[in-house]
Amino acid sequence: MPARIGVVTFPGTQDDADALRAVRVAGAEPVSLWHRDADLHGVDAIVLPGGFSYGDYLRCGAIARFSPVMESVIAAAHEGMPVLGICNGFQVLCESHLLPGALIRNDGMLFVNRDVRLTVEAADTAWTGGYKAGQEIVIPIKNGEGKFTADERTLDELEATGRVVARYLDNPNGSARAIAGVANAAGNVVGLMPHPEHAIDELTGPYPGPATDGLPFFTSVLQRLIDSELVNA
Amino acid sequence: MSEHTYQADTVERAEASPETEQPYEALGVKDDEYARIREILGRRPTSSELAMYSVMWSEHCSYKSSKVHLRQFGERAPEVDFLLVGPGENAGVVDVGEDLAVTFKIESHNHPSYVEPYQGAATGVGGIVRDILTMGARPIAVLDPLRFGPADAADTHRVLPGVVRGIGGYGNSLGLPNIGGEVVFDACYSGNPLVNALSVGVLKKSEIKLAKADGPGNHVVLFGARTGGDGIGGASVLASATFDADKPSKRPSVQVGDPFMEKVLIECCLEIYAEDLVTGIQDLGAAGLSCATTELAAAGTGGMDVKLDLAPLRDATLVPEEILMSESQERMMAVVTPENLPRFFEICEKWDVISTVIGTVTDTGRLRMTWHGETIVDVDPRTLAHQGPVYERPYHRPDWQDALQADAPDAARLARPAGGEQLRATVLRMVASPNLADKTWVLEQYDHRVRGNTVLAHGEDSGMIRLSEESGLGIALSTDGNGRYTKLDPYTGAQLALAEAYRNVAATGATPLAVTDCLNFGSPEDPEVMWQFAEACRGLTDACQILGTPVTGGNVSFYNQTGSEAIHPTPVVGVLGVIDDVARRTRSAFETEGEVLLLVGETLDEFGGSEWAHVVHEHLGGLPPKLDLERERQLGEILVAGSRDGMLSAAHDLSDGGLIQALAESCMRGGKGARVVLPGELDPFVELFSESAGRAVVAVPRSEEKRFTDMCVFRNVPVARIGVVDGDTLEVQGQFEIPLAELREAWTGTFPKLFG
Amino acid sequence: MARVVVDVMLKPEILDPQGQAVNRALPRLGFDGVVDVRQGKRFEVELEGPADEAALARVREMAERLLANTVIEEYRVRVEA
Amino acid sequence: MARVVVDVMLKPEILDPQGQAVNRALPRLGFDGVVDVRQGKRFEVELEGPADEAALARVREMAERLLANTVIEEYRVRVEA
Ligand SMILES: Nc1ncnc2c1ncn2[C@@H]1O[C@H](COP(=O)(O)OP(=O)(O)O)[C@@H](O)[C@H]1O
Ligand SMILES: [Mg+2]
């Protein structure tokens, strides 16, 4: 049985098609999940993609967090299912309290779409096993409210427990300690402001490259699922 | 005031009170137009009918001043076999092969964007995307050609940031990549910015949708946002003038968009299309329900009964006249058979989209509307949709045109830089000037990646979108326009706009196919403006014939002026191209050291309307660059063939700022320098800064130089070797050398300094 | 030091997509009995000096020019207890 | 019908980029004497019934669960005169 990776669509989600493609390119079977449907349809991992769920009105991710599908995602995450939230998905995970902190308006006030350099700091999460700790990668960001914020105690704890997954080399939005992505304590839930699904092929990835630095997020989880014998290679 | 106490002006009342005075002038209806309405109806119109005629016969909706000139786009169009839907529908549709079709159109939202830049621009994007959606297509990209007053003017600092945020805010929230556009500054746009937006969509050839209400008994469904009081200043005049008793509550002066609503509306429509549940569909744009009902009815079986009081409202105090004129965003109207209705509603419910049956298709030939049971509209819909007034506006060549053209920017008139030092300083000044400077500050606010099919976007000659992951089939789009050229010579100026967009598309390796245009002009009541308009239309038509690219649709925006001062006539032209495999796209970046740089095309001493004359001398006079459209076509073929045969490593079209600007951009984009040896006998300044049309610079591997050059010679297009890609400076031998870092600082510094 | 509050709301006739979104979400979360929600902005302005008439006039000008977009928004300036 | 207002502000320890942006703009527009600006949200909630204690408790729950993100924000619920 091949790995089945679900991609959730909320009303206002934009990057679901991209995430589904990334899952497919990585070699897993992409499965569309609909926000009103609490059934996870037997998926082995879940991506909450980018976009503007519910228009990003009120707060990014605030309304999506109450969708029926999120009840199931939260339960599955607590049981260890790998969950990746990208951009708006990261915001949904924070609003759901699966991840600490919050994402607020960028320091520059503006929406920023830019290829950024990151270091992958934690190579032991479900989604980053394919990277080397400290590896530098290029992945696009595109957000208006991507400034990661948490109280000092939480930030210290994230650092101390190796849960800072990725850090900006040139902090584009004033994120606390240049944090671009974090994980939960178990390492199965990862939230990331940059968009790895936009860096998976030479034709459409960052220019001038490297163009495919995002792909390992998707191949890593596949490898993790195979290693844990949840699915066949 | 509740709706029930509102005493509607019924047909019965209209018949009984022929002498009632009606405030038609306040609605922009002329005496003779009002007389014609009475003649058509055989009585005075009800206030609701008057509201409808006033909007449907407005310049914006009826094209009454432009129609006689626009006709030639269709009548003298080049013979092609790929045009599936031509001008006249919501957007043109072009066959791009593999069972796929593409629909694209450009529109303006100039005036609203001046009043409220964010919402004006945002709703401009929303409107054009709905036109694309209406054709049955999934919208897949947007472009935004923009014009503002001087970059350092206070008002530009109010307008530009808001416009850019609005286009980004709305387009990004729809999940549509922004793949191109323009940002141009000129004092003529002070107080009248141009905010044009182009959208493109893709559909199966067999699934084109049309705006017609066919089949008596079919339901007329209004779905999407509720109707509010947006954009109904005029209607309120009418309502309150006729019935001053209970004045309706205050009406908003600006339309506010809800991109989230539009996003779900798009997905909802696409699901409805996929199951083939509509027999006709129309978006609600300008003139809202008036336009949608009349156009659907006029194009279909011919009749429609509507219960207007069933329209879901955002503001319960709206009266029928206002509901008919409301321009509330994010609404659509569909014609649905009774069998399909339950499934249609189900899909709307899935997407939380409100949908309401408000009427029925009939074969009466009449559009009838009732308000709580009383008939308030009873008209032949064709008289509204198709039989509006047509004006043969007088036009004549302005008296000042000769003097303007005589004021040529020749060397005797405008001091030219001479010698390496002066040329070097001019290059740095030019790359930093607002029209030529790096637009990253703007472009970073737009998502160009969403949907994952963007092969080329900002910084390239045209945007390119992959349509098929299997075959690599794709499309390219570019928009261009030059108000200064068009002011100097409207006929040639319009052609130059087309030629530049055409060249841009070809430069990326795509074959130019078809055209959409947004004609931004001053008042049509000014015979000199009308002459500019007539000349531009004639020029565009002629050029389209030679290039073989039909106009498929577009938009006219008149009355772009501050007081009596009109903007430069500004036709903005969008060209759509097709490419069989996006993997062979040509970028503009110089990437590989040692590759040969070739200049294709001929350079003349042409500075009329040039960026150099504008920036350095604030001068506008003379004639625009000459245009040889046959040569332009040859150049296009060379660029496409060069891409197809794998000869080209880079290509960049030459336009504003001339050769040196193109070289600078390609160097900075690829992070590689260039060593340039000027070929001709011309003054180096002319070689570097002239804006002669029909030119491009290309980089080819040494092994391909001969083959490429032969191809040019064979087609009788001049080609000259001008240097190599090399090092990290831009060097013009014997003249000057500029380190890329210095060039980049000048080029990238301007926008952050102005707006950051 | 004094605190002046500026409340900025969309004019009542202007569409408020944010408020609407909240409105629609409430019943799903089991909150009934809400007829309408409108969402606006609240600015807390800390002044160096006292919130006297002159200072309030200045804050009003600030609201007019910067804090509110008076084409679509209205504002109210008040001293917070 | 009664109107209840919910004010939501970032907690004082969270840096407020929007307030900071206003702060920086003020002197450029010629406004001095402002020590700090913070920007938050204001919700006007129209209730079907009266704003009695039970209703206020419900609005407080709404704020806690939806209108504010209590990880970074604090809120206040009050009946507007
Ligand atoms: N400059 C133009 N060139 C070609 N066609 C045009 C031009 N202006 C308007 N049209 C065509 O006239 C028709 C009516 O335009 P318009 O009322 O703007 O359409 P819509 O209401 O669907 O936006 C459309 O088919 C449009 O493409
Ligand atoms: Mg239309």
Short mmCIF file of N, CA, C and O in Angstrom, two decimals, chain B residues 606-676:
data_model
loop_
_atom_site.label_atom_id
_atom_site.label_comp_id
_atom_site.label_asym_id
_atom_site.label_seq_id
_atom_site.Cartn_x
_atom_site.Cartn_y
_atom_site.Cartn_z
N GLU B 606 16.37 57.70 -33.08
CA GLU B 606 14.95 57.91 -32.78
C GLU B 606 14.74 58.20 -31.29
O GLU B 606 14.85 57.31 -30.45
N PHE B 607 14.44 59.46 -31.00
CA PHE B 607 14.28 59.87 -29.61
C PHE B 607 12.95 60.57 -29.33
O PHE B 607 12.72 61.03 -28.22
N GLY B 608 12.07 60.65 -30.33
CA GLY B 608 10.76 61.25 -30.09
C GLY B 608 9.98 60.40 -29.09
O GLY B 608 9.80 59.22 -29.30
N GLY B 609 9.56 61.02 -28.00
CA GLY B 609 8.81 60.28 -26.98
C GLY B 609 9.65 59.31 -26.18
O GLY B 609 9.11 58.50 -25.42
N SER B 610 10.96 59.41 -26.31
CA SER B 610 11.82 58.42 -25.65
C SER B 610 11.91 58.66 -24.16
O SER B 610 11.64 59.75 -23.66
N GLU B 611 12.33 57.63 -23.48
CA GLU B 611 12.52 57.73 -22.03
C GLU B 611 13.64 58.72 -21.71
O GLU B 611 13.58 59.48 -20.75
N TRP B 612 14.66 58.72 -22.56
CA TRP B 612 15.78 59.64 -22.34
C TRP B 612 15.33 61.10 -22.41
O TRP B 612 15.62 61.90 -21.52
N ALA B 613 14.56 61.43 -23.45
CA ALA B 613 14.09 62.81 -23.57
C ALA B 613 13.19 63.17 -22.38
O ALA B 613 13.22 64.30 -21.88
N HIS B 614 12.44 62.20 -21.93
CA HIS B 614 11.52 62.41 -20.81
C HIS B 614 12.28 62.64 -19.50
O HIS B 614 12.02 63.59 -18.77
N VAL B 615 13.24 61.77 -19.24
CA VAL B 615 13.94 61.83 -17.95
C VAL B 615 14.92 63.00 -17.91
O VAL B 615 14.95 63.77 -16.95
N VAL B 616 15.70 63.13 -18.95
CA VAL B 616 16.79 64.10 -18.89
C VAL B 616 16.32 65.51 -19.27
O VAL B 616 16.79 66.48 -18.69
N HIS B 617 15.39 65.61 -20.20
CA HIS B 617 14.99 66.94 -20.66
C HIS B 617 13.51 67.26 -20.42
O HIS B 617 13.06 68.34 -20.79
N GLU B 618 12.78 66.32 -19.82
CA GLU B 618 11.33 66.50 -19.68
C GLU B 618 10.73 67.00 -20.99
O GLU B 618 9.90 67.91 -21.01
N HIS B 619 11.19 66.38 -22.06
CA HIS B 619 10.78 66.83 -23.38
C HIS B 619 9.88 65.79 -24.04
O HIS B 619 10.11 64.60 -23.94
N LEU B 620 8.82 66.30 -24.66
CA LEU B 620 7.98 65.42 -25.46
C LEU B 620 7.68 66.11 -26.78
O LEU B 620 7.00 67.13 -26.81
N GLY B 621 8.22 65.56 -27.85
CA GLY B 621 7.98 66.15 -29.16
C GLY B 621 8.60 65.28 -30.23
O GLY B 621 9.32 64.31 -29.94
N GLY B 622 8.29 65.61 -31.47
CA GLY B 622 8.82 64.83 -32.59
C GLY B 622 7.88 63.70 -32.96
O GLY B 622 6.68 63.74 -32.69
N LEU B 623 8.44 62.67 -33.54
CA LEU B 623 7.67 61.50 -33.95
C LEU B 623 8.13 60.29 -33.16
O LEU B 623 9.30 60.19 -32.81
N PRO B 624 7.23 59.36 -32.91
CA PRO B 624 7.66 58.13 -32.24
C PRO B 624 8.51 57.30 -33.19
O PRO B 624 8.56 57.60 -34.39
N PRO B 625 9.16 56.25 -32.70
CA PRO B 625 9.96 55.41 -33.58
C PRO B 625 9.13 54.89 -34.75
O PRO B 625 7.94 54.64 -34.62
N LYS B 626 9.79 54.73 -35.88
CA LYS B 626 9.11 54.17 -37.06
C LYS B 626 8.85 52.69 -36.81
O LYS B 626 9.56 52.04 -36.07
N LEU B 627 7.81 52.23 -37.47
CA LEU B 627 7.45 50.84 -37.25
C LEU B 627 7.36 50.12 -38.58
O LEU B 627 6.68 50.57 -39.49
N ASP B 628 8.08 49.01 -38.69
CA ASP B 628 7.99 48.17 -39.87
C ASP B 628 7.39 46.85 -39.40
O ASP B 628 8.09 46.00 -38.84
N LEU B 629 6.08 46.70 -39.59
CA LEU B 629 5.40 45.56 -38.99
C LEU B 629 5.82 44.24 -39.63
O LEU B 629 5.83 43.20 -38.97
N GLU B 630 6.15 44.30 -40.90
CA GLU B 630 6.63 43.08 -41.57
C GLU B 630 7.94 42.63 -40.90
O GLU B 630 8.12 41.45 -40.58
N ARG B 631 8.79 43.59 -40.62
CA ARG B 631 10.06 43.32 -39.94
C ARG B 631 9.80 42.77 -38.53
O ARG B 631 10.45 41.85 -38.05
N GLU B 632 8.79 43.37 -37.91
CA GLU B 632 8.44 42.95 -36.54
C GLU B 632 8.00 41.48 -36.54
O GLU B 632 8.35 40.71 -35.64
N ARG B 633 7.28 41.11 -37.58
CA ARG B 633 6.82 39.72 -37.68
C ARG B 633 8.01 38.78 -37.89
O ARG B 633 8.08 37.71 -37.28
N GLN B 634 8.93 39.22 -38.74
CA GLN B 634 10.14 38.42 -38.99
C GLN B 634 10.93 38.24 -37.70
O GLN B 634 11.40 37.15 -37.38
N LEU B 635 11.07 39.32 -36.95
CA LEU B 635 11.80 39.24 -35.69
C LEU B 635 11.13 38.23 -34.76
O LEU B 635 11.79 37.40 -34.12
N GLY B 636 9.79 38.29 -34.73
CA GLY B 636 9.06 37.35 -33.89
C GLY B 636 9.36 35.91 -34.29
O GLY B 636 9.62 35.05 -33.44
N GLU B 637 9.37 35.67 -35.58
CA GLU B 637 9.64 34.31 -36.05
C GLU B 637 11.05 33.86 -35.69
O GLU B 637 11.28 32.70 -35.35
N ILE B 638 11.97 34.81 -35.80
CA ILE B 638 13.36 34.48 -35.44
C ILE B 638 13.45 34.08 -33.98
O ILE B 638 14.09 33.09 -33.61
N LEU B 639 12.79 34.85 -33.13
CA LEU B 639 12.88 34.58 -31.70
C LEU B 639 12.22 33.25 -31.34
O LEU B 639 12.72 32.50 -30.50
N VAL B 640 11.10 32.96 -31.99
CA VAL B 640 10.42 31.70 -31.71
C VAL B 640 11.23 30.53 -32.26
O VAL B 640 11.45 29.52 -31.58
N ALA B 641 11.72 30.69 -33.48
CA ALA B 641 12.50 29.60 -34.08
C ALA B 641 13.80 29.38 -33.30
O ALA B 641 14.23 28.25 -33.08
N GLY B 642 14.41 30.48 -32.85
CA GLY B 642 15.63 30.36 -32.07
C GLY B 642 15.40 29.56 -30.80
O GLY B 642 16.26 28.78 -30.36
N SER B 643 14.24 29.75 -30.20
CA SER B 643 13.89 29.00 -29.00
C SER B 643 13.61 27.54 -29.36
O SER B 643 14.10 26.61 -28.72
N ARG B 644 12.84 27.35 -30.42
CA ARG B 644 12.44 25.99 -30.80
C ARG B 644 13.66 25.14 -31.16
O ARG B 644 13.75 23.97 -30.79
N ASP B 645 14.61 25.76 -31.85
CA ASP B 645 15.78 25.00 -32.28
C ASP B 645 16.90 25.01 -31.24
O ASP B 645 18.03 24.61 -31.53
N GLY B 646 16.60 25.52 -30.07
CA GLY B 646 17.59 25.46 -28.99
C GLY B 646 18.81 26.32 -29.22
O GLY B 646 19.88 26.03 -28.69
N MET B 647 18.67 27.40 -29.99
CA MET B 647 19.83 28.24 -30.26
C MET B 647 20.01 29.32 -29.20
O MET B 647 21.10 29.83 -29.01
N LEU B 648 18.91 29.70 -28.55
CA LEU B 648 18.95 30.88 -27.70
C LEU B 648 19.18 30.54 -26.23
O LEU B 648 18.51 29.69 -25.67
N SER B 649 20.11 31.25 -25.59
CA SER B 649 20.26 31.13 -24.15
C SER B 649 19.49 32.23 -23.44
O SER B 649 19.05 32.07 -22.31
N ALA B 650 19.37 33.38 -24.09
CA ALA B 650 18.63 34.50 -23.51
C ALA B 650 18.16 35.40 -24.63
O ALA B 650 18.80 35.46 -25.69
N ALA B 651 17.04 36.07 -24.38
CA ALA B 651 16.55 37.07 -25.33
C ALA B 651 15.84 38.15 -24.54
O ALA B 651 15.16 37.87 -23.56
N HIS B 652 16.02 39.38 -24.98
CA HIS B 652 15.36 40.48 -24.29
C HIS B 652 14.98 41.51 -25.34
O HIS B 652 15.82 41.91 -26.14
N ASP B 653 13.73 41.94 -25.32
CA ASP B 653 13.30 42.91 -26.32
C ASP B 653 13.83 44.28 -25.96
O ASP B 653 14.08 44.59 -24.80
N LEU B 654 14.03 45.12 -26.97
CA LEU B 654 14.49 46.49 -26.73
C LEU B 654 13.29 47.42 -26.81
O LEU B 654 12.54 47.39 -27.78
N SER B 655 13.12 48.21 -25.77
CA SER B 655 12.03 49.19 -25.81
C SER B 655 12.48 50.41 -25.02
O SER B 655 13.53 50.98 -25.34
N ASP B 656 11.71 50.81 -24.01
CA ASP B 656 12.04 52.02 -23.26
C ASP B 656 13.48 51.98 -22.76
O ASP B 656 13.89 51.04 -22.11
N GLY B 657 14.21 53.03 -23.04
CA GLY B 657 15.59 53.11 -22.57
C GLY B 657 16.60 52.51 -23.53
O GLY B 657 17.79 52.65 -23.32
N GLY B 658 16.11 51.79 -24.55
CA GLY B 658 17.00 51.32 -25.60
C GLY B 658 17.90 50.15 -25.22
O GLY B 658 17.66 49.42 -24.25
N LEU B 659 18.94 50.00 -26.03
CA LEU B 659 19.85 48.84 -25.91
C LEU B 659 20.49 48.75 -24.54
O LEU B 659 20.56 47.67 -23.94
N ILE B 660 20.95 49.86 -24.01
CA ILE B 660 21.74 49.78 -22.78
C ILE B 660 20.86 49.35 -21.62
O ILE B 660 21.29 48.61 -20.73
N GLN B 661 19.59 49.78 -21.64
CA GLN B 661 18.68 49.36 -20.57
C GLN B 661 18.46 47.84 -20.64
O GLN B 661 18.46 47.16 -19.63
N ALA B 662 18.28 47.34 -21.85
CA ALA B 662 18.06 45.90 -22.01
C ALA B 662 19.29 45.12 -21.54
O ALA B 662 19.18 44.12 -20.83
N LEU B 663 20.47 45.60 -21.93
CA LEU B 663 21.69 44.91 -21.51
C LEU B 663 21.82 44.93 -19.98
O LEU B 663 22.14 43.92 -19.36
N ALA B 664 21.56 46.10 -19.40
CA ALA B 664 21.70 46.22 -17.95
C ALA B 664 20.76 45.24 -17.25
O ALA B 664 21.16 44.54 -16.31
N GLU B 665 19.52 45.17 -17.72
CA GLU B 665 18.55 44.28 -17.08
C GLU B 665 18.97 42.81 -17.20
O GLU B 665 18.89 42.05 -16.23
N SER B 666 19.41 42.44 -18.38
CA SER B 666 19.78 41.03 -18.58
C SER B 666 21.02 40.67 -17.77
O SER B 666 21.15 39.55 -17.27
N CYS B 667 21.94 41.61 -17.63
CA CYS B 667 23.12 41.37 -16.81
C CYS B 667 22.74 41.20 -15.34
O CYS B 667 23.15 40.25 -14.68
N MET B 668 21.94 42.12 -14.85
CA MET B 668 21.59 42.07 -13.43
C MET B 668 20.76 40.84 -13.12
O MET B 668 20.92 40.22 -12.08
N ARG B 669 19.90 40.49 -14.03
CA ARG B 669 19.04 39.34 -13.77
C ARG B 669 19.85 38.05 -13.71
O ARG B 669 19.61 37.20 -12.87
N GLY B 670 20.84 37.93 -14.58
CA GLY B 670 21.64 36.71 -14.59
C GLY B 670 22.87 36.79 -13.70
O GLY B 670 23.58 35.80 -13.53
N GLY B 671 23.13 37.99 -13.17
CA GLY B 671 24.30 38.13 -12.31
C GLY B 671 25.62 38.01 -13.07
O GLY B 671 26.66 37.68 -12.50
N LYS B 672 25.58 38.28 -14.37
CA LYS B 672 26.79 38.22 -15.19
C LYS B 672 26.96 39.53 -15.94
O LYS B 672 25.97 40.14 -16.35
N GLY B 673 28.22 39.92 -16.12
CA GLY B 673 28.49 41.16 -16.84
C GLY B 673 28.50 40.94 -18.35
O GLY B 673 28.26 39.84 -18.84
N ALA B 674 28.79 42.02 -19.06
CA ALA B 674 28.88 41.93 -20.51
C ALA B 674 29.95 42.90 -21.01
O ALA B 674 30.12 43.98 -20.46
N ARG B 675 30.68 42.43 -22.03
CA ARG B 675 31.63 43.31 -22.72
C ARG B 675 31.03 43.62 -24.08
O ARG B 675 30.78 42.72 -24.87
N VAL B 676 30.78 44.92 -24.31
CA VAL B 676 30.02 45.31 -25.50
C VAL B 676 30.90 46.16 -26.41
O VAL B 676 31.58 47.08 -25.96
#
